[in-house]
């Protein structure tokens, strides 16, 4: 999908469902007539679509976005339901959950957006869902597992990993100068690690995390091989703030929301 977006453009890190922080941030920094791109782990899909809309209305988010003409674009993370990011499920005048390989066009930038990532805590999330299914079956023994899964709240999706799609890259006709993703190519900071509790309890986690970084590296190399003039690459996921220059690209790692503050940066026109 291709979207025409307005400038200035701001890029934001993980918010993990803290939608209540967006309105105060817009008001505090007096944002208006702008676009905000969220680099995954939005927190979409843990409730029904209907309940999510009810919450957004309760937070008066639609009202301030309309009043100040601010547009939000959500890229999927690992803590998001991939099925919501189809350009249809959330496609409001000022809020859109966009599909992978969407391109956002502004007067100064062509931005490629690719979501997805591996949840390092997936083992616990899978166990929780299995437990919830067993509990639900106690009182609803007549239902099939598939029927029960459709009724409980999900917290993990098997299709969470990023996907390399050479055909979609080949079909991009714009010259991409900015890339926004959730996870990072293997060359970017932080370097892939396999330490800690989650890697001990999940034997395949290290391999899958390595694969996801390799997928992003394939995307980067494919874009460069097609002579896309990439100047910036923004990403989240790792809950850190860091800037580097790698292969001539200014890489910006955005932290998650902390202490009631969003981690947000303006995309400069250079």
PDB file of C-alpha atoms in Angstrom:
ATOM      1  CA  UNK A   1       0.000   0.000   0.000  1.00  0.00           C
ATOM      2  CA  UNK A   2       1.170   3.524  -0.765  1.00  0.00           C
ATOM      3  CA  UNK A   3       0.142   6.440   1.437  1.00  0.00           C
ATOM      4  CA  UNK A   4       0.668  10.163   0.921  1.00  0.00           C
ATOM      5  CA  UNK A   5       1.565  11.695   4.264  1.00  0.00           C
ATOM      6  CA  UNK A   6       2.119  15.178   5.586  1.00  0.00           C
ATOM      7  CA  UNK A   7       5.225  16.753   7.102  1.00  0.00           C
ATOM      8  CA  UNK A   8       6.723  17.226   9.599  1.00  0.00           C
ATOM      9  CA  UNK A   9       7.190  13.537  10.307  1.00  0.00           C
ATOM     10  CA  UNK A  10       7.941  12.056  13.723  1.00  0.00           C
ATOM     11  CA  UNK A  11       9.101   8.493  14.441  1.00  0.00           C
ATOM     12  CA  UNK A  12       8.133   6.786  17.706  1.00  0.00           C
ATOM     13  CA  UNK A  13       9.371   3.680  19.547  1.00  0.00           C
ATOM     14  CA  UNK A  14       7.381   0.940  21.276  1.00  0.00           C
ATOM     15  CA  UNK A  15       4.337   2.038  23.272  1.00  0.00           C
ATOM     16  CA  UNK A  16       3.110  -1.428  24.394  1.00  0.00           C
ATOM     17  CA  UNK A  17      -0.532  -0.455  24.529  1.00  0.00           C
ATOM     18  CA  UNK A  18      -0.024   2.877  26.301  1.00  0.00           C
ATOM     19  CA  UNK A  19      -2.389   4.765  24.012  1.00  0.00           C
ATOM     20  CA  UNK A  20      -3.152   7.132  26.888  1.00  0.00           C
ATOM     21  CA  UNK A  21       0.305   8.709  26.373  1.00  0.00           C
ATOM     22  CA  UNK A  22      -0.342   9.906  22.812  1.00  0.00           C
ATOM     23  CA  UNK A  23      -2.809  12.723  23.527  1.00  0.00           C
ATOM     24  CA  UNK A  24      -0.690  14.273  26.347  1.00  0.00           C
ATOM     25  CA  UNK A  25       2.410  14.077  24.138  1.00  0.00           C
ATOM     26  CA  UNK A  26       0.673  15.882  21.284  1.00  0.00           C
ATOM     27  CA  UNK A  27      -0.511  18.591  23.662  1.00  0.00           C
ATOM     28  CA  UNK A  28       2.782  18.928  25.559  1.00  0.00           C
ATOM     29  CA  UNK A  29       4.842  19.409  22.388  1.00  0.00           C
ATOM     30  CA  UNK A  30       2.100  21.325  20.566  1.00  0.00           C
ATOM     31  CA  UNK A  31       2.092  18.981  17.576  1.00  0.00           C
ATOM     32  CA  UNK A  32      -0.204  19.733  14.655  1.00  0.00           C
ATOM     33  CA  UNK A  33      -0.450  19.129  10.902  1.00  0.00           C
ATOM     34  CA  UNK A  34       2.035  16.276  11.116  1.00  0.00           C
ATOM     35  CA  UNK A  35       2.494  12.516  10.781  1.00  0.00           C
ATOM     36  CA  UNK A  36       3.719  10.087  13.464  1.00  0.00           C
ATOM     37  CA  UNK A  37       5.075   6.650  12.516  1.00  0.00           C
ATOM     38  CA  UNK A  38       5.153   4.042  15.300  1.00  0.00           C
ATOM     39  CA  UNK A  39       7.849   1.360  14.842  1.00  0.00           C
ATOM     40  CA  UNK A  40       5.964  -1.630  16.213  1.00  0.00           C
ATOM     41  CA  UNK A  41       4.902  -3.112  19.544  1.00  0.00           C
ATOM     42  CA  UNK A  42       1.851  -0.903  19.480  1.00  0.00           C
ATOM     43  CA  UNK A  43      -0.132  -3.355  21.578  1.00  0.00           C
ATOM     44  CA  UNK A  44      -2.830  -4.096  18.998  1.00  0.00           C
ATOM     45  CA  UNK A  45      -4.767  -7.350  19.102  1.00  0.00           C
ATOM     46  CA  UNK A  46      -4.887  -8.171  22.797  1.00  0.00           C
ATOM     47  CA  UNK A  47      -8.584  -7.200  22.821  1.00  0.00           C
ATOM     48  CA  UNK A  48     -11.265  -7.255  20.167  1.00  0.00           C
ATOM     49  CA  UNK A  49     -11.225  -4.546  17.503  1.00  0.00           C
ATOM     50  CA  UNK A  50     -14.519  -3.256  18.912  1.00  0.00           C
ATOM     51  CA  UNK A  51     -13.102  -2.900  22.432  1.00  0.00           C
ATOM     52  CA  UNK A  52      -9.972  -1.210  21.108  1.00  0.00           C
ATOM     53  CA  UNK A  53     -12.069   1.432  19.346  1.00  0.00           C
ATOM     54  CA  UNK A  54     -14.099   1.951  22.529  1.00  0.00           C
ATOM     55  CA  UNK A  55     -10.876   2.572  24.448  1.00  0.00           C
ATOM     56  CA  UNK A  56      -9.543   5.036  21.875  1.00  0.00           C
ATOM     57  CA  UNK A  57     -12.836   6.946  21.949  1.00  0.00           C
ATOM     58  CA  UNK A  58     -12.719   7.001  25.764  1.00  0.00           C
ATOM     59  CA  UNK A  59      -9.201   8.457  25.645  1.00  0.00           C
ATOM     60  CA  UNK A  60     -10.470  11.200  23.291  1.00  0.00           C
ATOM     61  CA  UNK A  61      -7.679  10.355  20.893  1.00  0.00           C
ATOM     62  CA  UNK A  62      -9.801  10.656  17.755  1.00  0.00           C
ATOM     63  CA  UNK A  63     -10.883  14.140  18.788  1.00  0.00           C
ATOM     64  CA  UNK A  64      -7.413  15.575  19.291  1.00  0.00           C
ATOM     65  CA  UNK A  65      -6.096  13.967  16.099  1.00  0.00           C
ATOM     66  CA  UNK A  66      -8.889  15.562  14.133  1.00  0.00           C
ATOM     67  CA  UNK A  67      -8.591  18.914  15.912  1.00  0.00           C
ATOM     68  CA  UNK A  68      -4.833  19.168  15.362  1.00  0.00           C
ATOM     69  CA  UNK A  69      -4.732  17.258  12.063  1.00  0.00           C
ATOM     70  CA  UNK A  70      -2.250  14.642  13.299  1.00  0.00           C
ATOM     71  CA  UNK A  71      -1.983  11.306  11.471  1.00  0.00           C
ATOM     72  CA  UNK A  72      -0.777   8.085  13.126  1.00  0.00           C
ATOM     73  CA  UNK A  73       0.723   5.178  11.171  1.00  0.00           C
ATOM     74  CA  UNK A  74       1.239   1.886  13.036  1.00  0.00           C
ATOM     75  CA  UNK A  75       3.821  -0.714  11.940  1.00  0.00           C
ATOM     76  CA  UNK A  76       3.410  -4.163  13.466  1.00  0.00           C
ATOM     77  CA  UNK A  77       5.779  -5.434  16.125  1.00  0.00           C
ATOM     78  CA  UNK A  78       6.048  -8.829  17.773  1.00  0.00           C
ATOM     79  CA  UNK A  79       3.508  -7.797  20.411  1.00  0.00           C
ATOM     80  CA  UNK A  80       0.836  -7.061  17.823  1.00  0.00           C
ATOM     81  CA  UNK A  81      -1.739  -9.199  16.050  1.00  0.00           C
ATOM     82  CA  UNK A  82      -0.476  -9.420  12.429  1.00  0.00           C
ATOM     83  CA  UNK A  83      -4.034  -9.688  11.073  1.00  0.00           C
ATOM     84  CA  UNK A  84      -4.779  -6.129  12.230  1.00  0.00           C
ATOM     85  CA  UNK A  85      -2.054  -4.721   9.941  1.00  0.00           C
ATOM     86  CA  UNK A  86      -3.870  -5.159   6.650  1.00  0.00           C
ATOM     87  CA  UNK A  87      -4.672  -1.519   5.745  1.00  0.00           C
ATOM     88  CA  UNK A  88      -8.333  -2.309   6.517  1.00  0.00           C
ATOM     89  CA  UNK A  89      -8.887  -3.330  10.150  1.00  0.00           C
ATOM     90  CA  UNK A  90      -7.744   0.073  11.416  1.00  0.00           C
ATOM     91  CA  UNK A  91      -8.126   2.539   8.564  1.00  0.00           C
ATOM     92  CA  UNK A  92      -9.503   5.737  10.042  1.00  0.00           C
ATOM     93  CA  UNK A  93      -8.927   9.280   8.718  1.00  0.00           C
ATOM     94  CA  UNK A  94      -6.139   9.839  11.278  1.00  0.00           C
ATOM     95  CA  UNK A  95      -5.133   6.309  12.433  1.00  0.00           C
ATOM     96  CA  UNK A  96      -3.951   3.483  10.210  1.00  0.00           C
ATOM     97  CA  UNK A  97      -2.404   0.077  10.930  1.00  0.00           C
ATOM     98  CA  UNK A  98      -0.416  -0.462   7.749  1.00  0.00           C
ATOM     99  CA  UNK A  99       0.698  -3.628   5.981  1.00  0.00           C
ATOM    100  CA  UNK A 100       4.320  -4.709   5.611  1.00  0.00           C
ATOM    101  CA  UNK A 101       6.170  -3.094   2.705  1.00  0.00           C
ATOM    102  CA  UNK A 102       3.867  -0.089   2.697  1.00  0.00           C
ATOM    103  CA  UNK A 103       5.468   3.083   1.359  1.00  0.00           C
ATOM    104  CA  UNK A 104       4.751   6.487   2.900  1.00  0.00           C
ATOM    105  CA  UNK A 105       5.336   9.404   0.544  1.00  0.00           C
ATOM    106  CA  UNK A 106       5.870  12.974   1.692  1.00  0.00           C
ATOM    107  CA  UNK A 107       7.213  16.055  -0.049  1.00  0.00           C
ATOM    108  CA  UNK A 108      10.781  15.254   1.058  1.00  0.00           C
ATOM    109  CA  UNK A 109      10.883  11.546   1.874  1.00  0.00           C
ATOM    110  CA  UNK A 110       9.896   8.104   0.596  1.00  0.00           C
ATOM    111  CA  UNK A 111       9.592   5.800   3.604  1.00  0.00           C
ATOM    112  CA  UNK A 112       9.463   1.998   3.484  1.00  0.00           C
ATOM    113  CA  UNK A 113       7.791   0.301   6.460  1.00  0.00           C
ATOM    114  CA  UNK A 114       8.340  -3.370   7.351  1.00  0.00           C
ATOM    115  CA  UNK A 115       7.055  -4.846  10.596  1.00  0.00           C
ATOM    116  CA  UNK A 116       7.421  -8.041  12.583  1.00  0.00           C
ATOM    117  CA  UNK A 117       9.751  -9.514  15.175  1.00  0.00           C
ATOM    118  CA  UNK A 118      10.352 -12.450  17.512  1.00  0.00           C
ATOM    119  CA  UNK A 119       8.989 -12.279  21.075  1.00  0.00           C
ATOM    120  CA  UNK A 120      11.767 -13.396  23.394  1.00  0.00           C
ATOM    121  CA  UNK A 121       9.124 -14.133  26.045  1.00  0.00           C
ATOM    122  CA  UNK A 122       7.082 -16.278  23.669  1.00  0.00           C
ATOM    123  CA  UNK A 123       7.474 -19.442  25.778  1.00  0.00           C
ATOM    124  CA  UNK A 124       5.580 -17.841  28.663  1.00  0.00           C
ATOM    125  CA  UNK A 125       2.986 -16.375  26.322  1.00  0.00           C
ATOM    126  CA  UNK A 126       2.354 -19.749  24.692  1.00  0.00           C
ATOM    127  CA  UNK A 127       1.996 -21.392  28.115  1.00  0.00           C
ATOM    128  CA  UNK A 128      -0.470 -18.738  29.218  1.00  0.00           C
ATOM    129  CA  UNK A 129      -2.626 -19.285  26.158  1.00  0.00           C
ATOM    130  CA  UNK A 130      -2.592 -23.062  26.682  1.00  0.00           C
ATOM    131  CA  UNK A 131      -3.650 -22.551  30.298  1.00  0.00           C
ATOM    132  CA  UNK A 132      -6.445 -20.187  29.259  1.00  0.00           C
ATOM    133  CA  UNK A 133      -7.710 -22.761  26.741  1.00  0.00           C
ATOM    134  CA  UNK A 134      -7.785 -25.472  29.425  1.00  0.00           C
ATOM    135  CA  UNK A 135      -9.622 -23.199  31.841  1.00  0.00           C
ATOM    136  CA  UNK A 136     -12.185 -22.226  29.209  1.00  0.00           C
ATOM    137  CA  UNK A 137     -12.722 -25.867  28.229  1.00  0.00           C
ATOM    138  CA  UNK A 138     -13.642 -26.747  31.836  1.00  0.00           C
ATOM    139  CA  UNK A 139     -16.876 -24.816  31.507  1.00  0.00           C
ATOM    140  CA  UNK A 140     -17.340 -25.235  27.756  1.00  0.00           C
ATOM    141  CA  UNK A 141     -16.447 -28.879  26.995  1.00  0.00           C
ATOM    142  CA  UNK A 142     -18.642 -28.910  23.886  1.00  0.00           C
ATOM    143  CA  UNK A 143     -16.433 -26.376  22.065  1.00  0.00           C
ATOM    144  CA  UNK A 144     -13.519 -27.308  19.817  1.00  0.00           C
ATOM    145  CA  UNK A 145     -10.017 -25.948  20.431  1.00  0.00           C
ATOM    146  CA  UNK A 146     -10.381 -23.654  17.433  1.00  0.00           C
ATOM    147  CA  UNK A 147     -13.667 -22.273  18.772  1.00  0.00           C
ATOM    148  CA  UNK A 148     -12.105 -21.684  22.189  1.00  0.00           C
ATOM    149  CA  UNK A 149      -9.080 -19.947  20.647  1.00  0.00           C
ATOM    150  CA  UNK A 150     -11.440 -17.514  18.925  1.00  0.00           C
ATOM    151  CA  UNK A 151     -12.945 -16.563  22.297  1.00  0.00           C
ATOM    152  CA  UNK A 152      -9.923 -16.152  24.564  1.00  0.00           C
ATOM    153  CA  UNK A 153      -7.574 -13.169  24.535  1.00  0.00           C
ATOM    154  CA  UNK A 154      -4.462 -13.940  22.499  1.00  0.00           C
ATOM    155  CA  UNK A 155      -1.016 -12.753  23.530  1.00  0.00           C
ATOM    156  CA  UNK A 156       1.144 -14.561  20.970  1.00  0.00           C
ATOM    157  CA  UNK A 157       0.944 -15.018  17.199  1.00  0.00           C
ATOM    158  CA  UNK A 158       2.938 -17.674  15.327  1.00  0.00           C
ATOM    159  CA  UNK A 159       3.231 -15.392  12.288  1.00  0.00           C
ATOM    160  CA  UNK A 160       5.000 -12.636  14.263  1.00  0.00           C
ATOM    161  CA  UNK A 161       8.396 -12.885  12.501  1.00  0.00           C
ATOM    162  CA  UNK A 162       9.390 -10.377   9.778  1.00  0.00           C
ATOM    163  CA  UNK A 163       9.243 -11.642   6.219  1.00  0.00           C
ATOM    164  CA  UNK A 164      11.644 -11.032   3.344  1.00  0.00           C
ATOM    165  CA  UNK A 165       9.692 -10.363   0.159  1.00  0.00           C
ATOM    166  CA  UNK A 166      12.028  -9.691  -2.796  1.00  0.00           C
ATOM    167  CA  UNK A 167       9.076  -9.320  -5.172  1.00  0.00           C
ATOM    168  CA  UNK A 168       7.567  -6.533  -3.082  1.00  0.00           C
ATOM    169  CA  UNK A 169      10.916  -4.739  -2.979  1.00  0.00           C
ATOM    170  CA  UNK A 170      11.317  -5.119  -6.735  1.00  0.00           C
ATOM    171  CA  UNK A 171       7.869  -3.600  -7.234  1.00  0.00           C
ATOM    172  CA  UNK A 172       8.712  -0.403  -5.343  1.00  0.00           C
ATOM    173  CA  UNK A 173       8.892   2.364  -7.914  1.00  0.00           C
ATOM    174  CA  UNK A 174       9.856   5.173  -5.527  1.00  0.00           C
ATOM    175  CA  UNK A 175      13.434   5.875  -4.411  1.00  0.00           C
ATOM    176  CA  UNK A 176      13.434   4.880  -0.733  1.00  0.00           C
ATOM    177  CA  UNK A 177      15.504   7.191   1.473  1.00  0.00           C
ATOM    178  CA  UNK A 178      14.051   6.180   4.872  1.00  0.00           C
ATOM    179  CA  UNK A 179      13.269   2.735   6.291  1.00  0.00           C
ATOM    180  CA  UNK A 180      11.175   2.102   9.423  1.00  0.00           C
ATOM    181  CA  UNK A 181      11.140  -1.397  10.925  1.00  0.00           C
ATOM    182  CA  UNK A 182      10.524  -3.019  14.297  1.00  0.00           C
ATOM    183  CA  UNK A 183      13.673  -5.154  14.524  1.00  0.00           C
ATOM    184  CA  UNK A 184      17.096  -4.452  13.015  1.00  0.00           C
ATOM    185  CA  UNK A 185      19.499  -5.953  10.482  1.00  0.00           C
ATOM    186  CA  UNK A 186      22.236  -8.039  12.098  1.00  0.00           C
ATOM    187  CA  UNK A 187      24.816  -5.302  11.395  1.00  0.00           C
ATOM    188  CA  UNK A 188      22.922  -2.768  13.495  1.00  0.00           C
ATOM    189  CA  UNK A 189      23.078  -2.206  17.246  1.00  0.00           C
ATOM    190  CA  UNK A 190      22.568  -4.049  19.502  1.00  0.00           C
ATOM    191  CA  UNK A 191      24.559  -7.044  18.340  1.00  0.00           C
ATOM    192  CA  UNK A 192      22.571 -10.304  18.573  1.00  0.00           C
ATOM    193  CA  UNK A 193      22.975 -12.029  21.937  1.00  0.00           C
ATOM    194  CA  UNK A 194      21.812 -15.375  23.286  1.00  0.00           C
ATOM    195  CA  UNK A 195      22.123 -14.781  27.009  1.00  0.00           C
ATOM    196  CA  UNK A 196      19.488 -14.628  29.701  1.00  0.00           C
ATOM    197  CA  UNK A 197      16.508 -16.537  31.049  1.00  0.00           C
ATOM    198  CA  UNK A 198      14.406 -16.625  27.869  1.00  0.00           C
ATOM    199  CA  UNK A 199      17.187 -18.220  25.824  1.00  0.00           C
ATOM    200  CA  UNK A 200      17.639 -20.957  28.437  1.00  0.00           C
ATOM    201  CA  UNK A 201      13.963 -21.941  28.543  1.00  0.00           C
ATOM    202  CA  UNK A 202      13.369 -21.654  24.772  1.00  0.00           C
ATOM    203  CA  UNK A 203      15.963 -23.780  22.891  1.00  0.00           C
ATOM    204  CA  UNK A 204      14.988 -22.424  19.452  1.00  0.00           C
ATOM    205  CA  UNK A 205      14.930 -18.765  20.454  1.00  0.00           C
ATOM    206  CA  UNK A 206      18.548 -17.979  19.592  1.00  0.00           C
ATOM    207  CA  UNK A 207      18.193 -19.480  16.112  1.00  0.00           C
ATOM    208  CA  UNK A 208      14.902 -17.691  15.414  1.00  0.00           C
ATOM    209  CA  UNK A 209      16.254 -14.345  16.636  1.00  0.00           C
ATOM    210  CA  UNK A 210      19.291 -14.792  14.393  1.00  0.00           C
ATOM    211  CA  UNK A 211      17.004 -15.570  11.457  1.00  0.00           C
ATOM    212  CA  UNK A 212      14.935 -12.421  11.977  1.00  0.00           C
ATOM    213  CA  UNK A 213      18.056 -10.247  11.977  1.00  0.00           C
ATOM    214  CA  UNK A 214      19.213 -11.997   8.798  1.00  0.00           C
ATOM    215  CA  UNK A 215      15.838 -11.256   7.178  1.00  0.00           C
ATOM    216  CA  UNK A 216      16.287  -7.548   7.875  1.00  0.00           C
ATOM    217  CA  UNK A 217      19.829  -7.706   6.482  1.00  0.00           C
ATOM    218  CA  UNK A 218      18.450  -9.286   3.307  1.00  0.00           C
ATOM    219  CA  UNK A 219      15.943  -6.453   3.019  1.00  0.00           C
ATOM    220  CA  UNK A 220      18.719  -3.878   3.487  1.00  0.00           C
ATOM    221  CA  UNK A 221      21.023  -5.478   0.946  1.00  0.00           C
ATOM    222  CA  UNK A 222      18.223  -5.859  -1.586  1.00  0.00           C
ATOM    223  CA  UNK A 223      17.292  -2.194  -1.268  1.00  0.00           C
ATOM    224  CA  UNK A 224      20.921  -1.122  -1.664  1.00  0.00           C
ATOM    225  CA  UNK A 225      21.368  -3.426  -4.659  1.00  0.00           C
ATOM    226  CA  UNK A 226      18.444  -1.607  -6.286  1.00  0.00           C
ATOM    227  CA  UNK A 227      20.267   1.689  -5.627  1.00  0.00           C
ATOM    228  CA  UNK A 228      17.744   3.033  -3.145  1.00  0.00           C
ATOM    229  CA  UNK A 229      19.437   6.077  -1.534  1.00  0.00           C
ATOM    230  CA  UNK A 230      18.790   5.097   2.105  1.00  0.00           C
ATOM    231  CA  UNK A 231      19.792   7.879   4.501  1.00  0.00           C
ATOM    232  CA  UNK A 232      17.911   6.858   7.654  1.00  0.00           C
ATOM    233  CA  UNK A 233      16.814   3.599   9.262  1.00  0.00           C
ATOM    234  CA  UNK A 234      14.569   3.800  12.341  1.00  0.00           C
ATOM    235  CA  UNK A 235      13.645   0.845  14.541  1.00  0.00           C
ATOM    236  CA  UNK A 236      12.485  -0.067  18.053  1.00  0.00           C
ATOM    237  CA  UNK A 237      12.117  -3.422  19.872  1.00  0.00           C
ATOM    238  CA  UNK A 238      15.359  -3.385  21.887  1.00  0.00           C
ATOM    239  CA  UNK A 239      14.284  -0.812  24.505  1.00  0.00           C
ATOM    240  CA  UNK A 240      17.373   1.364  24.053  1.00  0.00           C
ATOM    241  CA  UNK A 241      18.275   4.724  22.527  1.00  0.00           C
ATOM    242  CA  UNK A 242      21.250   4.700  20.172  1.00  0.00           C
ATOM    243  CA  UNK A 243      22.448   6.429  16.983  1.00  0.00           C
ATOM    244  CA  UNK A 244      25.077   5.098  14.578  1.00  0.00           C
ATOM    245  CA  UNK A 245      26.226   5.340  10.972  1.00  0.00           C
ATOM    246  CA  UNK A 246      26.449   1.928   9.308  1.00  0.00           C
ATOM    247  CA  UNK A 247      27.069   1.389   5.597  1.00  0.00           C
ATOM    248  CA  UNK A 248      26.475   5.110   5.137  1.00  0.00           C
ATOM    249  CA  UNK A 249      23.020   4.873   6.779  1.00  0.00           C
ATOM    250  CA  UNK A 250      22.118   6.875   9.877  1.00  0.00           C
ATOM    251  CA  UNK A 251      20.581   4.250  12.152  1.00  0.00           C
ATOM    252  CA  UNK A 252      18.289   5.377  14.953  1.00  0.00           C
ATOM    253  CA  UNK A 253      17.242   2.928  17.664  1.00  0.00           C
ATOM    254  CA  UNK A 254      14.245   4.299  19.576  1.00  0.00           C
ATOM    255  CA  UNK A 255      13.559   3.387  23.187  1.00  0.00           C
ATOM    256  CA  UNK A 256      10.184   2.221  24.459  1.00  0.00           C
ATOM    257  CA  UNK A 257       7.870   4.619  26.286  1.00  0.00           C
ATOM    258  CA  UNK A 258       9.200   5.255  29.798  1.00  0.00           C
ATOM    259  CA  UNK A 259       8.026   7.317  32.758  1.00  0.00           C
ATOM    260  CA  UNK A 260       4.876   8.394  30.895  1.00  0.00           C
ATOM    261  CA  UNK A 261       6.940   9.753  27.988  1.00  0.00           C
ATOM    262  CA  UNK A 262       7.033   8.555  24.392  1.00  0.00           C
ATOM    263  CA  UNK A 263      10.407   8.021  22.718  1.00  0.00           C
ATOM    264  CA  UNK A 264       9.946  10.162  19.624  1.00  0.00           C
ATOM    265  CA  UNK A 265      12.227  11.936  17.162  1.00  0.00           C
ATOM    266  CA  UNK A 266      11.604  14.230  14.221  1.00  0.00           C
ATOM    267  CA  UNK A 267      12.691  13.121  10.765  1.00  0.00           C
ATOM    268  CA  UNK A 268      14.864  15.967   9.542  1.00  0.00           C
ATOM    269  CA  UNK A 269      14.992  17.221   5.981  1.00  0.00           C
ATOM    270  CA  UNK A 270      18.662  17.352   5.058  1.00  0.00           C
TER     271      UNK A 270
END
